[in-house]
Short mmCIF file of C-alpha atoms in Angstrom, two decimals:
data_model
loop_
_atom_site.label_atom_id
_atom_site.label_comp_id
_atom_site.label_asym_id
_atom_site.label_seq_id
_atom_site.Cartn_x
_atom_site.Cartn_y
_atom_site.Cartn_z
CA MET E 25 11.61 22.41 91.62
CA VAL E 26 9.64 21.50 94.71
CA LEU E 27 12.80 21.39 96.82
CA SER E 28 13.88 24.78 95.46
CA ALA E 29 10.50 26.28 96.33
CA VAL E 30 10.66 24.86 99.86
CA ALA E 31 14.21 26.16 100.31
CA GLY E 32 13.12 29.61 99.16
CA TYR E 33 10.21 29.55 101.58
CA VAL E 34 12.50 28.62 104.47
CA VAL E 35 14.88 31.48 103.64
CA VAL E 36 12.02 33.98 103.59
CA GLN E 37 10.62 32.64 106.86
CA TYR E 38 14.03 32.89 108.53
CA ASP E 39 14.58 36.39 107.26
CA THR E 40 11.21 37.79 108.28
CA GLY E 41 10.55 35.85 111.46
CA GLY E 42 7.94 33.62 109.81
CA ALA E 43 6.63 30.72 111.83
CA ARG E 44 9.38 31.05 114.43
CA GLY E 45 7.43 33.75 116.22
CA PRO E 46 7.55 37.49 116.76
CA GLY E 47 11.26 37.71 117.59
CA CYS E 48 11.06 40.66 120.03
CA LYS E 49 9.63 40.99 123.51
CA VAL E 50 9.15 43.69 126.12
CA VAL E 51 8.43 42.94 129.78
CA SER E 52 7.13 45.13 132.54
CA GLY E 53 9.73 46.74 134.77
CA ARG E 54 7.29 46.60 137.69
CA GLY E 55 7.46 42.83 138.10
CA ASP E 56 3.75 42.35 137.42
CA GLY E 57 4.34 39.80 134.67
CA ALA E 58 2.97 41.92 131.83
CA THR E 59 4.61 41.21 128.45
CA TYR E 60 4.17 42.06 124.80
CA GLU E 61 5.70 40.17 121.88
CA PHE E 62 6.19 41.75 118.47
CA THR E 63 8.17 41.46 115.25
CA PRO E 64 11.49 43.11 114.31
CA GLU E 65 9.62 45.27 111.78
CA GLN E 66 7.29 46.50 114.51
CA ALA E 67 10.27 47.04 116.83
CA VAL E 68 12.03 49.32 114.34
CA ASN E 69 8.91 51.42 113.84
CA ALA E 70 8.12 51.62 117.56
CA ALA E 71 11.68 52.74 118.28
CA THR E 72 11.44 55.44 115.60
CA ILE E 73 8.11 56.73 116.90
CA THR E 74 9.54 56.92 120.41
CA ALA E 75 12.81 58.58 119.34
CA VAL E 76 10.94 61.27 117.41
CA GLY E 77 8.75 61.96 120.42
CA THR E 78 11.61 62.31 122.88
CA ALA E 79 13.56 64.42 120.36
CA ARG E 80 10.62 66.84 120.60
CA ASP E 81 11.00 66.76 124.42
CA LEU E 82 7.56 65.21 124.79
CA PRO E 83 6.53 63.19 127.85
CA GLU E 84 6.15 59.42 127.93
CA ARG E 85 2.37 59.80 127.80
CA ALA E 86 2.65 61.34 124.32
CA VAL E 87 4.72 58.37 123.18
CA THR E 88 2.17 55.93 124.61
CA ILE E 89 -0.62 57.68 122.72
CA ALA E 90 1.37 57.60 119.48
CA LEU E 91 2.29 53.93 119.83
CA ALA E 92 -1.30 52.88 120.63
CA THR E 93 -2.51 54.85 117.62
CA ALA E 94 0.00 53.20 115.28
CA LEU E 95 -0.83 49.77 116.70
CA GLN E 96 -4.48 50.32 115.82
CA GLU E 97 -3.99 52.04 112.47
CA SER E 98 -1.28 49.81 110.95
CA ALA E 99 -0.20 47.25 113.56
CA LEU E 100 3.08 49.24 113.63
CA ARG E 101 3.77 48.40 109.99
CA ASN E 102 4.65 51.03 107.41
CA ILE E 103 2.01 49.95 104.89
CA ASP E 104 1.49 51.63 101.52
CA TYR E 105 -2.28 51.13 101.43
CA GLY E 106 -5.37 51.82 103.51
CA ASP E 107 -8.86 53.28 103.49
CA ARG E 108 -9.15 55.67 100.53
CA ASP E 109 -5.71 57.34 100.29
CA SER E 110 -4.52 56.48 103.82
CA LEU E 111 -0.86 55.48 104.11
CA GLY E 112 1.87 54.59 106.56
CA LEU E 113 2.13 53.93 110.27
CA PHE E 114 -0.66 56.34 111.22
CA GLN E 115 -2.74 55.95 108.04
CA GLN E 116 -2.39 59.63 107.24
CA ARG E 117 -4.07 60.95 104.10
CA PRO E 118 -2.27 63.15 101.54
CA SER E 119 -5.64 64.59 100.49
CA GLN E 120 -6.17 65.85 104.04
CA GLY E 121 -2.95 67.82 104.22
CA TRP E 122 -0.73 65.32 106.06
CA GLY E 123 1.98 65.48 103.39
CA THR E 124 2.92 63.85 100.14
CA PRO E 125 2.72 60.06 99.85
CA ARG E 126 6.52 59.88 99.91
CA GLU E 127 6.67 61.99 103.08
CA ILE E 128 3.98 59.99 104.85
CA MET E 129 5.79 56.74 104.05
CA ASP E 130 8.82 58.06 105.97
CA PRO E 131 8.22 56.81 109.57
CA SER E 132 10.16 59.71 111.10
CA TYR E 133 8.11 62.26 109.17
CA SER E 134 4.76 60.61 109.88
CA ALA E 135 5.54 60.32 113.61
CA ASP E 136 6.62 63.96 113.74
CA LYS E 137 3.37 65.05 112.06
CA PHE E 138 1.33 62.99 114.53
CA TYR E 139 3.07 64.63 117.49
CA GLU E 140 2.67 68.06 115.90
CA HIS E 141 -1.10 67.59 115.83
CA LEU E 142 -1.19 65.94 119.26
CA GLU E 143 0.50 68.95 120.85
CA GLU E 144 -2.33 71.10 119.54
CA VAL E 145 -4.84 69.13 121.65
CA PRO E 146 -5.34 71.06 124.91
CA GLY E 147 -4.44 68.99 127.98
CA TYR E 148 -3.83 65.83 125.94
CA THR E 149 -1.74 64.23 128.71
CA ARG E 150 -4.74 64.32 131.04
CA LEU E 151 -7.26 63.01 128.53
CA PRO E 152 -8.18 59.34 128.13
CA LEU E 153 -5.95 57.85 125.46
CA THR E 154 -8.88 57.20 123.11
CA VAL E 155 -9.97 60.84 123.30
CA ALA E 156 -6.48 62.23 122.69
CA ALA E 157 -5.84 59.88 119.77
CA GLN E 158 -9.24 60.53 118.22
CA ARG E 159 -8.77 64.29 118.24
CA VAL E 160 -5.74 63.78 116.04
CA GLN E 161 -6.96 60.91 113.86
CA ARG E 162 -10.69 61.57 113.40
CA SER E 163 -11.23 57.83 113.10
CA GLY E 164 -14.51 56.11 112.39
CA PHE E 165 -13.73 53.72 115.28
CA PRO E 166 -12.52 55.99 118.10
CA GLN E 167 -12.82 53.42 120.90
CA ALA E 168 -10.50 50.97 119.13
CA TYR E 169 -7.37 52.69 120.44
CA ALA E 170 -8.14 51.68 124.04
CA LYS E 171 -7.33 48.00 123.58
CA HIS E 172 -3.74 48.85 122.63
CA GLU E 173 -2.98 51.05 125.63
CA PRO E 174 -1.43 48.31 127.84
CA ASP E 175 0.96 47.16 125.11
CA ALA E 176 1.77 50.73 124.10
CA ALA E 177 2.55 51.61 127.72
CA LEU E 178 4.98 48.69 128.00
CA LEU E 179 6.71 49.71 124.77
CA ALA E 180 6.87 53.36 125.80
CA ALA E 181 8.40 52.57 129.21
CA ALA E 182 11.16 50.52 127.56
CA LEU E 183 11.80 52.66 124.49
CA THR E 184 11.96 55.93 126.44
CA GLY E 185 14.47 54.23 128.74
CA ARG E 186 12.43 54.58 131.93
CA SER E 187 12.29 50.81 132.27
CA ALA E 188 15.82 49.38 132.07
CA ALA E 189 16.84 46.14 130.33
CA THR E 190 13.24 45.21 129.51
CA LEU E 191 13.33 44.99 125.70
CA THR E 192 14.99 42.11 123.89
CA CYS E 193 15.04 40.71 120.35
CA GLU E 194 16.51 37.59 118.83
CA GLY E 195 18.49 39.83 116.52
CA ARG E 196 18.72 37.46 113.56
CA PRO E 197 20.41 39.63 110.89
CA SER E 198 18.65 39.99 107.59
CA ALA E 199 20.54 38.16 104.88
CA THR E 200 19.56 40.81 102.34
CA ARG E 201 20.68 43.90 104.25
CA ALA E 202 24.09 45.33 105.09
CA SER E 203 24.83 48.10 107.50
CA GLY E 204 27.89 48.44 109.71
CA ALA E 205 28.70 51.34 112.00
CA ASP E 206 27.96 53.95 109.34
CA GLY E 207 24.44 52.58 108.91
CA VAL E 208 23.89 52.75 112.67
CA ARG E 209 25.02 56.38 112.79
CA GLN E 210 22.76 57.28 109.87
CA ALA E 211 19.78 55.62 111.55
CA LEU E 212 20.52 57.35 114.87
CA ALA E 213 20.62 60.73 113.15
CA ARG E 214 17.40 59.94 111.27
CA ASP E 215 15.45 59.08 114.42
CA PHE E 216 17.02 61.29 117.10
CA GLY E 217 18.61 64.09 115.08
CA ARG E 218 22.31 64.68 114.45
CA ASP E 219 22.88 65.99 117.98
CA VAL E 220 22.76 62.44 119.33
CA LEU E 221 26.11 61.75 117.61
CA GLU E 222 28.01 64.80 118.78
CA PRO E 223 29.03 63.50 122.24
CA ALA E 224 30.71 60.50 120.58
CA GLY E 225 32.45 62.52 117.88
CA ALA E 226 30.75 60.41 115.24
CA GLN E 227 30.03 61.54 111.70
CA VAL E 228 27.04 60.46 109.67
CA GLY E 229 28.14 58.60 106.56
CA GLY E 230 31.80 58.76 107.47
CA SER E 231 34.20 57.02 109.80
CA ALA E 232 33.88 57.54 113.53
CA THR E 233 36.74 58.54 115.75
CA ALA E 234 36.15 57.60 119.35
CA PRO E 235 37.12 60.34 121.81
CA PRO E 236 39.57 59.54 124.61
CA SER E 237 36.72 59.10 127.10
CA ALA E 238 34.98 56.50 124.95
CA ASP E 239 35.68 52.81 124.69
CA ALA E 240 39.20 52.48 123.27
CA SER E 241 38.26 49.37 121.33
CA GLY E 242 35.25 50.97 119.65
CA GLY E 243 34.85 53.37 116.77
CA SER E 244 38.16 52.69 115.08
CA ASP E 245 37.33 49.13 114.00
CA GLY E 246 34.53 50.16 111.67
CA ARG E 247 32.05 48.00 113.58
CA THR E 248 31.40 49.82 116.85
CA VAL E 249 29.56 53.05 117.63
CA THR E 250 30.19 54.49 121.09
CA LEU E 251 27.72 56.94 122.59
CA PRO E 252 28.81 58.47 125.92
CA VAL E 253 25.85 59.47 128.08
CA THR E 254 26.73 62.18 130.57
CA GLY E 255 24.74 64.48 132.82
CA ASP E 256 21.37 65.51 131.45
CA ALA E 257 22.61 66.12 127.91
CA GLY E 258 19.98 65.00 125.45
CA ALA E 259 17.78 63.54 128.18
CA GLY E 260 14.83 65.81 127.41
CA ALA E 261 11.41 66.03 129.08
CA GLY E 262 12.97 65.83 132.54
CA ARG E 263 14.40 62.35 131.98
CA SER E 264 17.62 61.22 133.64
CA ALA E 265 20.85 60.41 131.84
CA GLY E 266 20.32 56.76 132.76
CA ALA E 267 16.95 56.77 130.98
CA ARG E 268 18.58 58.36 127.95
CA GLY E 269 21.20 55.62 127.92
CA TRP E 270 18.63 52.86 128.14
CA GLN E 271 16.60 54.48 125.39
CA LEU E 272 19.62 54.35 123.08
CA ALA E 273 20.41 50.78 124.13
CA HIS E 274 16.85 49.57 123.59
CA TRP E 275 16.70 51.44 120.27
CA ALA E 276 19.78 49.50 119.14
CA VAL E 277 18.27 46.15 120.13
CA ALA E 278 15.01 47.03 118.35
CA ASN E 279 17.03 47.79 115.20
CA ALA E 280 19.33 44.76 115.53
CA SER E 281 17.94 42.75 112.60
CA GLU E 282 17.59 45.79 110.34
CA LEU E 283 21.09 47.18 111.02
CA ARG E 284 22.89 43.85 111.61
CA ILE E 285 23.75 44.71 115.22
CA GLU E 286 25.25 41.81 117.15
CA ARG E 287 26.03 43.34 120.56
CA VAL E 288 24.78 46.21 122.73
CA SER E 289 26.15 47.11 126.15
CA TYR E 290 25.19 49.72 128.73
CA ALA E 291 25.09 50.15 132.50
CA GLY E 292 27.02 46.97 133.16
CA ARG E 293 24.57 44.92 131.10
CA GLU E 294 24.99 43.35 127.67
CA TRP E 295 22.66 42.01 124.99
CA VAL E 296 24.05 39.65 122.34
CA ALA E 297 22.17 38.70 119.17
CA GLY E 298 21.36 35.05 118.64
CA THR E 299 21.46 33.97 122.28
CA THR E 300 18.84 31.40 123.18
CA ASP E 301 16.85 33.65 125.51
CA GLY E 302 17.86 37.11 124.21
CA GLN E 303 18.17 38.49 127.74
CA TRP E 304 20.34 41.29 129.05
CA ARG E 305 23.26 39.76 130.95
CA GLN E 306 25.91 41.11 133.28
CA ASP E 307 28.77 42.57 131.23
CA ASP E 308 31.94 41.32 132.92
CA GLY E 309 33.91 44.20 131.43
CA LYS E 310 31.85 46.94 133.07
CA ALA E 311 30.82 47.83 136.58
CA PRO E 312 27.12 47.37 137.31
CA ALA E 313 26.73 51.03 138.30
CA GLU E 314 27.78 52.43 134.92
CA GLY E 315 25.01 54.41 133.29
CA GLY E 316 22.88 54.56 136.41
CA ASP E 317 20.48 57.41 136.95
CA GLY E 318 23.08 59.47 138.74
CA GLY E 319 26.18 58.89 136.66
CA ALA E 320 27.86 58.77 133.29
CA GLY E 321 27.96 55.78 131.03
CA THR E 322 28.59 54.69 127.47
CA VAL E 323 26.29 52.84 125.12
CA ARG E 324 28.33 50.58 122.84
CA ILE E 325 26.72 49.25 119.66
CA THR E 326 28.69 46.66 117.71
CA THR E 327 27.63 45.48 114.26
CA VAL E 328 28.27 42.25 112.39
CA GLN E 329 30.38 44.04 109.79
#
């Protein structure tokens, strides 16, 4: 019985990160040595918050404010408890008109509602982060948001795609979850909206057919989702196509454990789950210039099954 209990504990620890550490890391693209380590659960939620913000064509500053707020309110965890009737990533209260409990527990919905209220704050991009966040949250501890600004800024730079190849995760697949390419497409549509799939000819919940311009080996094997990134399509908020590509690539890495993603490639770089250092490496099959700020590229997301 003791051995069974220990074995069960080990399985849980492996599946959730446990004592092995956070599992994900973002580094500064400015070479100043700044880093932030976080868990796969936090990575999924941070990627969703960012995707919802850019889908609204909001600037990176809005994303930074949202991420710092969620770090303070819930530590980027979608919790079903809080002060009085507070719930979710932003600890929004059904009794205060934020939505039903079920709605608030949907990370995409709660992020969208936060941004909706943030946009109503005049000049929020020019305000100190604590002031902007407080005008949305009405917290009893308004200065608490400030301590999360450096970490939120690192996350925002990576997850909006402005900072390339700066977010990595171990990508240990959950033993209790299954996904495949269909699950990736559903999650992309949930976070970014269905338009993100149209350039690749993908269908949510169905099989994907890769267009002639996409990777010939992807889409038809049931494991790979190909997302061509061309021009300024879908870039939003004045961002380049290269930033859009890196946003999608980083989103995939952040969701690697949840969606059982084993490989992501973009702009001549490749991330592979389970590597010892989790770094982005040169992809021998692609030219380094692919997906650069001035050109087209393809994000390829390959799942375990």
